[in-house]
Each structure stands twice: as C-alpha cells, then as structure tokens.
XYZ file of C-alpha atoms in Angstrom:
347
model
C -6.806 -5.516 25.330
C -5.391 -9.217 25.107
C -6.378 -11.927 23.028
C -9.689 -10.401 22.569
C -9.925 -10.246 26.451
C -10.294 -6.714 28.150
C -8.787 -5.198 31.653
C -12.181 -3.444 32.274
C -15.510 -3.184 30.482
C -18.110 -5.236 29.720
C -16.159 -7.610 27.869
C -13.992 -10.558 29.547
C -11.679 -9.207 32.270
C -8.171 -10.860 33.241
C -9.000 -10.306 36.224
C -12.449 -12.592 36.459
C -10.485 -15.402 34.222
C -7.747 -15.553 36.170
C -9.680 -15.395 39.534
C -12.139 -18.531 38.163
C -8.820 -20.534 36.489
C -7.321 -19.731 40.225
C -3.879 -18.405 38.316
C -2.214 -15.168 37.594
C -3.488 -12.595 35.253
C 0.268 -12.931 34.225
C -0.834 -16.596 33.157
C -3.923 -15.912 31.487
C -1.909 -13.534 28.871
C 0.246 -16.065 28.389
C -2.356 -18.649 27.931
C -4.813 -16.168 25.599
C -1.671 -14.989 23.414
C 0.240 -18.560 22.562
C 3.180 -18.007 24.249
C 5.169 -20.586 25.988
C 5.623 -21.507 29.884
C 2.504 -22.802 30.825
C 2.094 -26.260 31.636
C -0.645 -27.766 29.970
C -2.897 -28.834 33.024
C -2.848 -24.698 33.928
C -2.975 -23.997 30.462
C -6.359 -26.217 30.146
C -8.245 -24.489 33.157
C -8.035 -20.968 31.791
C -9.517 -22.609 28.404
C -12.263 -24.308 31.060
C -12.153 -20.708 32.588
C -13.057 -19.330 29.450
C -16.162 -21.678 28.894
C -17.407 -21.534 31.976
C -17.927 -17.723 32.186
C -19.412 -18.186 29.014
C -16.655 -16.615 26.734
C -15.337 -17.410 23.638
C -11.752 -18.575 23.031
C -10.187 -16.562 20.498
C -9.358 -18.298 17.358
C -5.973 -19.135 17.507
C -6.982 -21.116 20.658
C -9.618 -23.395 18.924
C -8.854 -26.741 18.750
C -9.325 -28.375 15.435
C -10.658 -31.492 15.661
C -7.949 -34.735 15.196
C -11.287 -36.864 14.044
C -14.472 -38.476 15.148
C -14.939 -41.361 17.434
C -18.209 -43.443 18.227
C -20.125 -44.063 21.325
C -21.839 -46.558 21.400
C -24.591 -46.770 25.034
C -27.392 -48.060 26.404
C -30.128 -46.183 26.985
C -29.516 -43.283 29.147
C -31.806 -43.794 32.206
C -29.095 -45.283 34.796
C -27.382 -42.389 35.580
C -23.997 -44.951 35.430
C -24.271 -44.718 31.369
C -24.272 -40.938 31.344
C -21.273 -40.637 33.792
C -19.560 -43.398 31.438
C -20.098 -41.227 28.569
C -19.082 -37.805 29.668
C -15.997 -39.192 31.201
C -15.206 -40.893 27.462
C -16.215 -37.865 25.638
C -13.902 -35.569 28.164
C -11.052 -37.313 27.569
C -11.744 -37.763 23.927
C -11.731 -33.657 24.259
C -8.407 -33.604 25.421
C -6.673 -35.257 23.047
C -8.687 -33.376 20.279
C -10.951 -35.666 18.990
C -14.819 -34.775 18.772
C -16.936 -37.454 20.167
C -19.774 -38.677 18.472
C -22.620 -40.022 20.861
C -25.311 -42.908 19.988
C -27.578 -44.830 22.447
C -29.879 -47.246 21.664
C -33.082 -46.968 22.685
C -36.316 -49.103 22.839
C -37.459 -49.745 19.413
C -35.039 -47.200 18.504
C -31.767 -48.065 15.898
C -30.063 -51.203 16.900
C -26.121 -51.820 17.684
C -25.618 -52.827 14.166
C -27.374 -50.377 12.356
C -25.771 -47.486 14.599
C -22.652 -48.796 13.648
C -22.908 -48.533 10.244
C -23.962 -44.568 10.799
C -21.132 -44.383 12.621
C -18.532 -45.491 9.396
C -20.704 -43.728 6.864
C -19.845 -41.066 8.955
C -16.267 -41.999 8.751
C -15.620 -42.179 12.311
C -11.787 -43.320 13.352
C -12.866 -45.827 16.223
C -15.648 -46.727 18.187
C -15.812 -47.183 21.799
C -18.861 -49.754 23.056
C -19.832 -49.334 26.610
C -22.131 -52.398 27.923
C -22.751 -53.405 24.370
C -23.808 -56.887 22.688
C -20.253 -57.872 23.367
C -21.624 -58.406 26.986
C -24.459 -60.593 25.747
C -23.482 -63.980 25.631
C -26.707 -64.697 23.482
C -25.381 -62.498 20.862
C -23.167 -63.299 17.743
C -19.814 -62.167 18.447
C -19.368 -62.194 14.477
C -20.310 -58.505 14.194
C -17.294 -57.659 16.056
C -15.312 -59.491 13.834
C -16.011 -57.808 10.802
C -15.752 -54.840 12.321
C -11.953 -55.674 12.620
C -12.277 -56.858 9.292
C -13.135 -53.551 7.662
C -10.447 -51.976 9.563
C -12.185 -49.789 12.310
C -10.720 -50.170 15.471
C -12.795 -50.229 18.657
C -12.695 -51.426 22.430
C -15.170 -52.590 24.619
C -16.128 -51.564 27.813
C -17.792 -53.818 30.573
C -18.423 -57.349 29.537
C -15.602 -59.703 28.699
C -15.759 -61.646 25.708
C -13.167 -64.646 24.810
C -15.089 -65.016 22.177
C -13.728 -61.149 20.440
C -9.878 -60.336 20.011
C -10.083 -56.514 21.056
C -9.144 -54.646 24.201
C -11.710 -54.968 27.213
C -12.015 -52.247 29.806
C -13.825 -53.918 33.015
C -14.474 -53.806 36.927
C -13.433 -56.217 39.245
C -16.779 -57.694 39.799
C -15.595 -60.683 41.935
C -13.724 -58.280 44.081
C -17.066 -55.624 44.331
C -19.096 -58.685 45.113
C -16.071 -59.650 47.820
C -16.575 -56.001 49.383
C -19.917 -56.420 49.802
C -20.657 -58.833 51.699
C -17.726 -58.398 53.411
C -18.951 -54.932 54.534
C -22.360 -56.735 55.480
C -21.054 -59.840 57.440
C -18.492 -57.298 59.525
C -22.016 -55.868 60.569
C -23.462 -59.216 62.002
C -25.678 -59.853 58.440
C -25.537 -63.792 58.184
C -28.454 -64.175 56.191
C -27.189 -62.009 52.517
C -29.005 -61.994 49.514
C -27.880 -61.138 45.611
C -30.662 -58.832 43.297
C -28.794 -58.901 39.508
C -29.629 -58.579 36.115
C -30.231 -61.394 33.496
C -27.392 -64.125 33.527
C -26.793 -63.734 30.173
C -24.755 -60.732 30.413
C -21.268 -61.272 31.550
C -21.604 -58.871 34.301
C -24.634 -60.457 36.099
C -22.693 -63.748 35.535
C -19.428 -62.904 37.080
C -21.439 -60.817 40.005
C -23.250 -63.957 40.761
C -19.561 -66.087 40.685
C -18.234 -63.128 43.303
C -20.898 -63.567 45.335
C -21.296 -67.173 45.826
C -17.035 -67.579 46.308
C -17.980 -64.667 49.119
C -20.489 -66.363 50.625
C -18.599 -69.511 50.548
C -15.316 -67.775 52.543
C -17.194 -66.108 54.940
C -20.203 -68.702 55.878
C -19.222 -71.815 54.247
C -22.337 -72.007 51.721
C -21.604 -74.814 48.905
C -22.606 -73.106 45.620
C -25.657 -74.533 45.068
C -26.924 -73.109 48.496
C -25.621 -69.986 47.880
C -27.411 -69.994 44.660
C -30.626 -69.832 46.380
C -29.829 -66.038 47.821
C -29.418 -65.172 44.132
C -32.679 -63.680 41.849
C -31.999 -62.685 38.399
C -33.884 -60.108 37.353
C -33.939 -56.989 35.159
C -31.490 -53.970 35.287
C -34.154 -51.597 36.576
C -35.847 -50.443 39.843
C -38.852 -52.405 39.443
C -36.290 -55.763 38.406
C -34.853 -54.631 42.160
C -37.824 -54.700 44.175
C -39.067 -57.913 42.594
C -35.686 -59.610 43.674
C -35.606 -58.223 46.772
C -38.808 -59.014 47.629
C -38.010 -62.690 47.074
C -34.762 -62.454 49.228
C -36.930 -60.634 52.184
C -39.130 -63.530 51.968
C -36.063 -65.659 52.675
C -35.424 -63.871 55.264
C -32.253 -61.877 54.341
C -31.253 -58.900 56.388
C -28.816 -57.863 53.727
C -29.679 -57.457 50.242
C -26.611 -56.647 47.778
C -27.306 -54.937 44.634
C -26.187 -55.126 41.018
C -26.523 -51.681 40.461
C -27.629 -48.843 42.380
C -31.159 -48.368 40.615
C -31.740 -51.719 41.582
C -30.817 -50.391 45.518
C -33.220 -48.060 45.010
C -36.171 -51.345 44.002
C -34.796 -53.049 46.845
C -35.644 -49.936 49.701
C -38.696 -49.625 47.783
C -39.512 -53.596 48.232
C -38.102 -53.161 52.254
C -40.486 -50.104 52.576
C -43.896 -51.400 51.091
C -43.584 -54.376 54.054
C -42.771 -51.719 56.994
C -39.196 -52.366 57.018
C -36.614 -49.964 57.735
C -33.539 -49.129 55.573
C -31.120 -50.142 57.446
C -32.821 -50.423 60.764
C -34.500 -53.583 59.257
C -32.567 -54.339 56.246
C -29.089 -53.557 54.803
C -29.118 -52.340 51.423
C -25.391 -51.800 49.187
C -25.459 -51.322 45.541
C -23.214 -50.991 42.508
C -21.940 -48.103 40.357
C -22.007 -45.321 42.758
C -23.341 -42.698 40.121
C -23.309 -38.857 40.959
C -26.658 -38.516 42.223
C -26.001 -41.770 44.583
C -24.794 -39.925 47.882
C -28.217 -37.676 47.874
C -31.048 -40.599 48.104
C -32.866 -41.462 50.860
C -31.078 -43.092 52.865
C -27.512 -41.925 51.365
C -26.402 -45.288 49.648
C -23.721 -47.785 50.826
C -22.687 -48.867 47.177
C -19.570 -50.279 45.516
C -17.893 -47.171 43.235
C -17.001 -48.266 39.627
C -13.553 -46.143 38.502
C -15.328 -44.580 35.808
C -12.955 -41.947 35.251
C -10.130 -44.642 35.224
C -12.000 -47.121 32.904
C -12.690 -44.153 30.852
C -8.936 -43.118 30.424
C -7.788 -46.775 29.517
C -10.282 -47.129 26.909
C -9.736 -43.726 24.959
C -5.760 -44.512 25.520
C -5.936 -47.883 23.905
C -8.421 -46.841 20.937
C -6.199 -44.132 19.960
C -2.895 -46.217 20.021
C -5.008 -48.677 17.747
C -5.883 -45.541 15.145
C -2.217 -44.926 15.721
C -1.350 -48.278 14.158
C -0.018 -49.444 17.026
C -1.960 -52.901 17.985
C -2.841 -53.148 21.735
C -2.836 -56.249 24.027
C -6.254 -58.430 22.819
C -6.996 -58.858 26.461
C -9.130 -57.645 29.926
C -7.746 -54.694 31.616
C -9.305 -54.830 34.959
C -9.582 -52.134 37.498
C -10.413 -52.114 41.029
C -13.865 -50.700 42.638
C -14.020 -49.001 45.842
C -16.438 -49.854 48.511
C -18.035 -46.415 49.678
C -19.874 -46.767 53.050
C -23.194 -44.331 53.530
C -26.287 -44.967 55.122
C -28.410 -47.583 53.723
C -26.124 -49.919 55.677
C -25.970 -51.006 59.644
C -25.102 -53.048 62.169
C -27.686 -56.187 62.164
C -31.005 -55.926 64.964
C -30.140 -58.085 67.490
C-alpha cells in the first residue's frame, strides 16, 4: 500500500492512476509519497488523475488554500462567460488560491453590492470579466475606491482610460479585420455588422474594426459603412433583429459580435428561406466550446480565453504581491477559425 493507494483491491490501484496520468507507476509513488523528481506539470496530472477517477488525495497532498479571489460575471447564459470563468478559476487553482464565483443576474445583486460581499468576505483581489468598467455610461468612481481601500483587481474585456488598473482585452479591430477579410476573399461585397449596444467598449471598438475593414477592402467612407452596422442586444433574439435589417439591405455576409448572436442571425436567414451559407455567410465572435457542434458548424473569430485568463490571474497576484503592474491594455490576438456557416458568394 502507498500513500493510501493499493496494488490490487478495490481501492485505488497504481496501476489505473498511472495508466489515466499516462506515467509510470514508478511516478505515481513518487508523486503520492512527497518525494522529489517529478516535474510539476507530471506531478499535477497524477493529482488530476486522482480526481478524475474519483479518489481522494491523501492529506499530505492537499493544497491549502493561499486565499480567496473574486469573480466577478455576467450572467451565465453565453457559454463565452462560463469558459472565461473556468479558465480564471483553473489557473487560480494552480497557484493555490480558491476562487470565489459571483454573477449578476437580472434583478439579482448588482456589481457594487457583490463587491462589497466579496471584501466582507475578505477576498485578496477581484478579477471583473465584462463588468461596468466596459460601460461607458457607468461611473468609473467605483473602481477608484476600490483602489482606495486597497483591494487590488483587473479587468477583463472593456478598456477604460478612465480607471488606472491592468486591462486584459482582444484585439477587436484585428477580429473585425479577419472577418471580413475571410468574407470578401469569398466574393461577399455587400457585408453587414450585428453588435451589441454602443455603449460598451467592445461593441464600440467592433464597430471602429469594421468600418476601417470595410474602408481597406471596398473603399466605404465611414458614414456609409455605418449603414451595414445595427446595434442591438447581446442575445440571439438582438441577432436576428440585426440581421434581419442587414438582409433587407441586401448583405450576403453578416458578421457577428458574438456567436449567440450567429446563431439570431441563421435564425433571421432561415425564417426568409435562405440558406446558411448557400444564401448567406454567417461568422461570429468568441468561439465558445459548444460552437463547432451547431448547425451549420460556425465560422467564428476564437477569443484566447485561456491566454487572457493567464495574464489576468498573473497580474492580480503580482498586485497582492505588492508589486504594482503596468496601469495599461494588454491585448491579445484572436484567431479566425473557418467552419461551415461560411462560403463562397452565389454567383
């Protein structure tokens, strides 16, 4: 017997640890008794091992948690916000602190008055994914006496000038860039924009990307280009609405400010008849987990979530540490990921 961990039995075997860790039995002593020589990535996937077969760790293996952090989401019904989160929380994990999860929900507890849960709770910083920060209706004061009363935070998608703290974003020009890029290399001429409210920084600088795009490729002034634009809600329903305007313009191509919006527009291209993309070219925004299995598989523009996630944990905790971070944007690049909602324009 090792660690608590039998060689036959009904208890944990080496042998089915090692085999789901894909290391040595040799290794998985190693791990289960403390002992040095293992590197910490192999080290970490017989602990994920472990969990996945359901086991317990033994003890001495339990990590004790370094402190509690805050996040701080939107509701939960984009599948982008619970992606967002578990990639936070999982690298929150590995550097031992315990994550502590609040999303605000219709009628439910607002920004402010989570936050205040969150310090009663005496959490050590706060991460705030898609938050008021990226309201530019909102008073950016909040934020300020949040650094006031010492708890450090970061802020995840939606710039602010307005807040010294670090920002975590996507290149939305860029996304915007690959977009219709990927639709005029198909023959699409006629492209139209479906995103949210242009009060959030997001829709905004979506909106900029796309009219400079439309402007390099087709040589639309802004103001024309501002006609292939609808600003609607972040929702299925705010998609089809826009994209039934667009259709009615007489765009071929309909580019998306996030993917449940894709999924209003094909809904608004299917109620007239239309094929997706025999009729109309669809590409959205996020690329979420569940993304690659709709109907048609969708053409969308991948946010780095894991990345994002990795630079905003790392520059919270050097802030706990005491050690101050750049007050600026960190911005990382998006992907364009081709699928099937997406074709060469009927000639």
């Amino acid at each position: 017997m090792v660690g608590g961990v039998t060689d036959s039995g009904s208890g944990p075997r080496l042998a089915d640890i090692a085999a789901q860790a894909a290391v040595s039995e040799a290794t998985v002593s190693r791990v289960l008794n403390g002992r040095p020589g293992v590197a910490d990535a192999t080290r970490q996937r017989v602990l994920a091992a472990l969990d996945v077969l359901g086991w317990e760790r033994p003890a001495r293996l339990r990590q004790r948690s370094a402190g509690l952090v805050g996040l701080v989401t939107p509701e939960l019904t984009n599948p982008i916000f619970p992606a967002f989160a578990q990639a936070v929380e999982q690298v929150l994990a590995g550097h031992g602190y315990t994550p502590v999860l609040c999303t605000q929900l219709p009628g439910g507890a607002t920004e402010d008055e989570l936050v205040e849960q969150l310090e009663e709770r005496g959490v050590n910083g706060i991460v705030f994914l898609s938050g008021l920060h990226a309201d530019a209706a909102a008073d950016p004061a909040r934020y300020l006496a949040l650094t006031e009363r010492g708890v450090p935070f970061v802020l995840v998608n939606g710039y602010n000038e307005r807040i010294r703290a670090p920002f975590v974003s996507p290149d939305e020009h860029a996304a915007m860039a690959m977009a219709v890029g990927h639709l005029a290399d198909l023959g699409h001429t006629r492209i139209g924009l479906a995103a949210g409210p242009l009060r959030y920084v997001p829709s905004r600088r979506k909106a900029e990307g796309f009219t400079a795009a439309l402007g390099e490729r087709f040589g639309l002034r802004a103001e024309e280009a501002a006609a292939y634009i609808g600003h609607t809600l972040f929702s299925v329903e705010g998609g089809q609405v826009a994209a039934g305007a667009l259709l009615d313009q007489g765009c071929t191509g309909v580019v998306c400010a996030s993917d449940m919006m894709a999924l209003g527009a094909i809904r608004a291209a299917r109620g007239r008849g239309l094929a997706v993309p025999g009729d109309v070219s669809v590409v959205g925004f996020d690329d979420s987990r569940l993304i690659a299995f709709t109907d048609p598989p969708l053409t969308t523009v991948r946010q780095p979530v894991r990345a994002m996630a990795t630079a905003a944990v790392g520059a919270l905790l050097e802030e706990i540490r005491g050690n101050p971070v750049q007050r600026t944007e960190f911005v990382f690049q998006p992907e364009l990921v081709v699928r099937g909602s997406t074709a060469r324009v009927r000639e």
